[in-house]
XYZ file of C-alpha atoms in Angstrom:
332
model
C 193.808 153.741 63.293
C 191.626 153.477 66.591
C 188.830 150.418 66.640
C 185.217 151.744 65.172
C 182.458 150.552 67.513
C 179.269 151.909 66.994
C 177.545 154.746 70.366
C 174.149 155.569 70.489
C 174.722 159.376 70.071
C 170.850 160.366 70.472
C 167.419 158.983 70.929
C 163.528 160.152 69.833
C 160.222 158.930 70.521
C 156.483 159.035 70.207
C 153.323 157.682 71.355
C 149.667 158.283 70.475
C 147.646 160.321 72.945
C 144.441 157.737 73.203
C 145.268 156.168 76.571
C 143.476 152.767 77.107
C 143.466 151.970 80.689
C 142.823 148.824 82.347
C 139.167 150.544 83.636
C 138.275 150.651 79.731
C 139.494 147.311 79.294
C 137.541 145.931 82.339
C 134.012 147.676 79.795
C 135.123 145.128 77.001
C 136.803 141.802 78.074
C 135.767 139.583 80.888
C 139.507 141.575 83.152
C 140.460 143.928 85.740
C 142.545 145.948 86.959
C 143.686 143.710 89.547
C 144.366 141.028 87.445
C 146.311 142.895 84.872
C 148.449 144.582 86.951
C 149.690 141.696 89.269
C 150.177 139.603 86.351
C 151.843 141.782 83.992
C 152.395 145.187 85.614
C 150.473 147.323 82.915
C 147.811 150.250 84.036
C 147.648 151.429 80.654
C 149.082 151.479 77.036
C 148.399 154.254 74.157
C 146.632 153.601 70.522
C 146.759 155.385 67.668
C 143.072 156.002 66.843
C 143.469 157.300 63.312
C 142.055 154.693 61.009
C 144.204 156.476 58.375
C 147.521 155.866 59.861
C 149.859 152.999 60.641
C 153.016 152.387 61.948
C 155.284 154.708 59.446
C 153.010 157.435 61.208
C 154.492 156.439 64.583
C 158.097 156.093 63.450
C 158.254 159.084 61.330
C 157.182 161.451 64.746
C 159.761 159.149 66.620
C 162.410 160.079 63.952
C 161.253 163.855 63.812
C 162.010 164.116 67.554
C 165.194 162.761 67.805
C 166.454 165.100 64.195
C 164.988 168.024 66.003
C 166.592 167.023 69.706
C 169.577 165.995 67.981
C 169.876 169.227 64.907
C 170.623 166.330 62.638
C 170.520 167.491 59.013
C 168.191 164.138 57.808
C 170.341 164.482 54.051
C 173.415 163.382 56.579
C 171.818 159.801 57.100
C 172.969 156.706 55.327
C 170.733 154.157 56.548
C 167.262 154.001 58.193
C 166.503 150.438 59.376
C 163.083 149.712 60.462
C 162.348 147.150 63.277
C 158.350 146.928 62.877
C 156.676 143.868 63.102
C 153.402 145.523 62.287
C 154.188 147.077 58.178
C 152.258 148.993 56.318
C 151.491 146.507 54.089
C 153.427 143.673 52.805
C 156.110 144.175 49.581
C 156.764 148.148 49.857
C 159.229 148.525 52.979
C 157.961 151.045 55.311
C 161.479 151.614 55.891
C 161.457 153.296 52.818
C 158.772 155.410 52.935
C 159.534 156.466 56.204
C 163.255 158.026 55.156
C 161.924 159.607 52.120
C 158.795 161.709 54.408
C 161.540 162.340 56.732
C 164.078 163.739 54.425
C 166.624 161.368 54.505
C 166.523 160.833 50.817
C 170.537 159.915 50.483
C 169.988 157.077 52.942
C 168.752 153.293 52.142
C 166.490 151.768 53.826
C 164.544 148.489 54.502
C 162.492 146.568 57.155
C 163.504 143.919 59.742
C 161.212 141.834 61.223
C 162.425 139.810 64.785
C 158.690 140.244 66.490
C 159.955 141.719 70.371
C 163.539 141.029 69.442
C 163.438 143.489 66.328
C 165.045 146.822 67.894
C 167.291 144.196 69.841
C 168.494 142.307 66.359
C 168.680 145.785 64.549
C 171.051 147.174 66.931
C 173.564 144.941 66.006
C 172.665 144.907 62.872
C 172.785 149.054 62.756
C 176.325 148.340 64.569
C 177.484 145.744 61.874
C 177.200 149.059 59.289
C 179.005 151.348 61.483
C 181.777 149.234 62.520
C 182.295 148.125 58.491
C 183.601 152.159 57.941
C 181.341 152.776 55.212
C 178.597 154.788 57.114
C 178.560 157.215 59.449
C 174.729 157.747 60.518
C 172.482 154.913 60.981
C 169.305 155.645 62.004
C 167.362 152.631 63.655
C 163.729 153.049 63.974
C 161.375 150.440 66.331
C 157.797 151.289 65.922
C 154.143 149.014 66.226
C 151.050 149.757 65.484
C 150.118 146.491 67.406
C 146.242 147.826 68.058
C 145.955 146.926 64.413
C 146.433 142.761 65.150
C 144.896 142.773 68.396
C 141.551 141.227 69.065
C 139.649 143.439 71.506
C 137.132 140.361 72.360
C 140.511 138.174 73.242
C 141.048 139.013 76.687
C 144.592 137.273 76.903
C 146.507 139.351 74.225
C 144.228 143.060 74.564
C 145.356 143.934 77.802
C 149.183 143.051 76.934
C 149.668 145.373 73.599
C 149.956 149.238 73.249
C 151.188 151.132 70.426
C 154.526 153.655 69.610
C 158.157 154.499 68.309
C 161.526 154.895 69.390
C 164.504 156.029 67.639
C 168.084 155.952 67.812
C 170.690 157.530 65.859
C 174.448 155.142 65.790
C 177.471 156.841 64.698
C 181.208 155.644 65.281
C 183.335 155.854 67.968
C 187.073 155.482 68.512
C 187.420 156.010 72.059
C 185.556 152.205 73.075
C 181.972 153.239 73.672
C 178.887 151.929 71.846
C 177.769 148.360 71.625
C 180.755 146.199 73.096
C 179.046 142.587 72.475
C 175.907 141.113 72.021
C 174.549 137.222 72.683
C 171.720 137.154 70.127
C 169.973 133.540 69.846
C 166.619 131.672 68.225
C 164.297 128.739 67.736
C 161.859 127.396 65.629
C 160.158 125.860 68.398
C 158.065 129.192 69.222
C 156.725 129.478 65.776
C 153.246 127.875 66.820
C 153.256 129.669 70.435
C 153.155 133.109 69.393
C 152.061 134.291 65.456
C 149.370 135.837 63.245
C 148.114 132.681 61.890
C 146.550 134.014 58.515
C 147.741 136.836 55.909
C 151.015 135.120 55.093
C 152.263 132.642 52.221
C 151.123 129.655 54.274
C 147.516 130.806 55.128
C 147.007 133.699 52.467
C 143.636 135.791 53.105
C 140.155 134.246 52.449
C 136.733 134.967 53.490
C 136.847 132.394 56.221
C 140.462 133.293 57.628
C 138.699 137.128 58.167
C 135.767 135.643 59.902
C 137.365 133.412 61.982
C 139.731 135.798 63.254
C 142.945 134.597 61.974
C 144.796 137.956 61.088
C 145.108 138.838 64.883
C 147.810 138.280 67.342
C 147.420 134.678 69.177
C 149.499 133.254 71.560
C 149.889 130.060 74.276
C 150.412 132.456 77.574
C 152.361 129.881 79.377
C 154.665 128.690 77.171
C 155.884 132.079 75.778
C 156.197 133.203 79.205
C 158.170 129.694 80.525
C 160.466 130.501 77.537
C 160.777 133.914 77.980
C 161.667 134.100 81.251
C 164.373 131.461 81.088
C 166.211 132.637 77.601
C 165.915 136.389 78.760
C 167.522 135.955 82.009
C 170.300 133.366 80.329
C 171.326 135.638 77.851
C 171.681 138.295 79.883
C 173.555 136.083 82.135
C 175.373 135.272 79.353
C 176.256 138.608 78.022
C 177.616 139.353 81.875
C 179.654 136.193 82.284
C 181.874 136.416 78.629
C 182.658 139.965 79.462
C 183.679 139.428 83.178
C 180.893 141.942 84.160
C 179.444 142.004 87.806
C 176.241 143.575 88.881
C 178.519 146.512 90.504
C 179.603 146.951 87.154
C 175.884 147.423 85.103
C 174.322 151.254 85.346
C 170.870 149.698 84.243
C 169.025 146.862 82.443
C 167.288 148.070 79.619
C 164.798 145.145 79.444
C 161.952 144.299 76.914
C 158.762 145.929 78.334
C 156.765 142.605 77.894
C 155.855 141.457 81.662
C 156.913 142.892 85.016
C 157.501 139.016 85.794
C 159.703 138.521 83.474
C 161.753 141.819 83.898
C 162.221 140.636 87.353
C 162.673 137.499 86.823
C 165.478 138.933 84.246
C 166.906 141.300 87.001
C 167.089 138.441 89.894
C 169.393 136.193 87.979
C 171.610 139.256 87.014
C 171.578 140.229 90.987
C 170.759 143.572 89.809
C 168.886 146.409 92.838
C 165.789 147.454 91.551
C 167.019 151.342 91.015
C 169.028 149.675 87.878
C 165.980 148.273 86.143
C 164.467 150.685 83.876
C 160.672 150.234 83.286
C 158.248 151.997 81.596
C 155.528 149.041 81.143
C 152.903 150.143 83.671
C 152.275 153.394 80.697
C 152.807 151.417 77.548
C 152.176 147.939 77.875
C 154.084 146.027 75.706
C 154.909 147.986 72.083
C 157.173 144.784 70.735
C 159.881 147.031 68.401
C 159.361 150.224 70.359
C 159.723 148.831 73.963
C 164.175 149.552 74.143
C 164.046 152.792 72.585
C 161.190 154.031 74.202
C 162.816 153.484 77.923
C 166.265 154.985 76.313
C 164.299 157.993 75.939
C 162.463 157.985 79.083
C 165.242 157.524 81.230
C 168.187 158.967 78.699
C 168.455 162.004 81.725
C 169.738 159.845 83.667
C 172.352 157.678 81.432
C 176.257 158.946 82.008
C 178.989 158.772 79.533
C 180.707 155.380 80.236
C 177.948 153.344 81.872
C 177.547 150.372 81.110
C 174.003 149.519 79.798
C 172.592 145.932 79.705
C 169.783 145.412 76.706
C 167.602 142.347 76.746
C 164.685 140.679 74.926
C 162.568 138.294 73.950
C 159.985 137.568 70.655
C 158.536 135.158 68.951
C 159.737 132.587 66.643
C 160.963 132.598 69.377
C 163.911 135.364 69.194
C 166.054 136.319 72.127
C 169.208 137.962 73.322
C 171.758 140.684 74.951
C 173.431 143.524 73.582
C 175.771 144.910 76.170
C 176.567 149.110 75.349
C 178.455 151.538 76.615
C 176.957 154.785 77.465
C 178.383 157.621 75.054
C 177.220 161.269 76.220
C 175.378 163.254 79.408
C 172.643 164.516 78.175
C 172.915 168.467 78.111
């Protein structure tokens, strides 16, 4: 019997239609244009509006495109994994309810939380299933409503955050595509550089968490971005070196859509030609789970059957790694 490994056999996404711009930030935070876009390469990200909605919203239109792209029958999924780090609500996985509104009511489902690093973690962990034998459709969903833990008066974490979904759909292989390795790392260390202060176990909800603003996203600018830079480019260093992989050898670098610093920064230690470094940043700004599967489907028209595809990321906690995939259809 042929080795299982696990190929990306189609991809889906969404994003709201609100666009905030850096012009509408520059009306509400002491910012500009100029300074967002030299420092982190973002013109504009999207937000979903709708008071009504969160992040299940997002993932179940990312998961209805890629079942209607793909004329998947959604009874013919086994597992929907959700990389969000922005729930529902806490307890009742929005894994769950996301399968069941999208009809894949055979499948199990849950939640996995890596901040940036989620889509990253649940690719191998969506691989992990597939190469086991005992499931043949895996459906891994990366979605954030991040708009929801943003402070819009905090002008070093608004202009970074946008909101949306990506979806891909992992099924085996025996012919040696699909994810080949992956160097997949973490430390403690970030856990007071980047977080939510409030809302958990450690700082449940009050009265004075609300009004002093602890429920939104806070972070140290320098550090994350001293750490990110160096543990990105190392593991995808890393992820070249213990597979004897050149930069002839990678079709692109799918990188985390955090900061056109770091993405460079990423691409320069690899030695990699700018044509192989797949952005989409300037439109989206920085959707944590969603960023991966949202430049698969951008760029998917141009991904051949065999390349080799270079993923890389970086979160808090701090969470980072490489996944390195091989390419498993042209896109008809």
């Amino acid at each position: 019997m042929n080795k299982i490994t696990a190929a990306i056999t189609a991809v889906g996404a969404y994003v709201p239609d609100f666009v905030l711009t850096n012009q509408v930030l520059e009306t509400m935070v002491d910012t500009n244009d100029e300074w967002i876009t030299s420092r982190t390469g973002i013109k504009e990200r999207r937000i979903l509006k709708d008071a009504d909605k969160g992040t299940s919203f997002l993932a179940i239109k990312a998961a209805e495109d890629l079942i209607a792209k793909a004329n998947i029958n959604p009874l013919e999924i086994d597992l929907v994994l959700m990389a969000t780090a922005t729930p529902d609500m806490q307890v009742s996985a929005t894994g769950a309810y996301v399968a069941t509104q999208i009809g894949a009511t055979n499948a199990f489902a849950y939640d996995l939380q890596a901040a940036c690093s989620s889509f990253l973690y649940g690719m191998s962990t969506a691989a992990a299933y597939i190469q086991s034998g005992r499931y043949k459709k895996v459906l891994l969903i990366g979605a954030d409503k991040m708009s929801s833990i943003v402070d819009y008066t905090d002008r070093t974490t608004c202009i970074i955050f946008g909101d949306g979904a990506g979806a891909v759909l992992f099924e085996p292989n025996y012919k040696g595509l699909g994810l080949q390795d992956e160097y997949l790392r973490s430390d403690g260390i970030g856990r007071d550089f980047l977080k939510i202060d409030a809302g958990g176990s450690l700082h449940p909800p009050t009265i004075q968490t609300v009004e002093e603003k602890r429920h939104s996203i806070r972070q140290d600018g320098k550090t994350v971005f001293k750490y990110a830079v160096t543990n990105m480019a190392d593991a995808s260093e890393q992820i070249l070196k213990r597979n004897n992989l050149t930069n002839e050898d990678v079709a692109y670098l799918v990188p985390h859509q955090a900061n056109k610093r770091i993405i460079d920064a990423t691409a320069s230690r690899m030695n990699l030609e700018e044509s192989k470094v797949l952005m989409n940043i300037e439109r989206y700004g920085n959707t944590t789970s969603a960023t991966l599967p949202l430049v698969l489907n951008d760029f998917e028209h141009l991904f051949k059957k065999g390349d080799t595809i270079i993923f890389a990321a970086f979160g808090g906690g701090f969470t980072w790694g490489s996944i390195y995939l091989k390419w498993a259809y042209n896109k008809q």
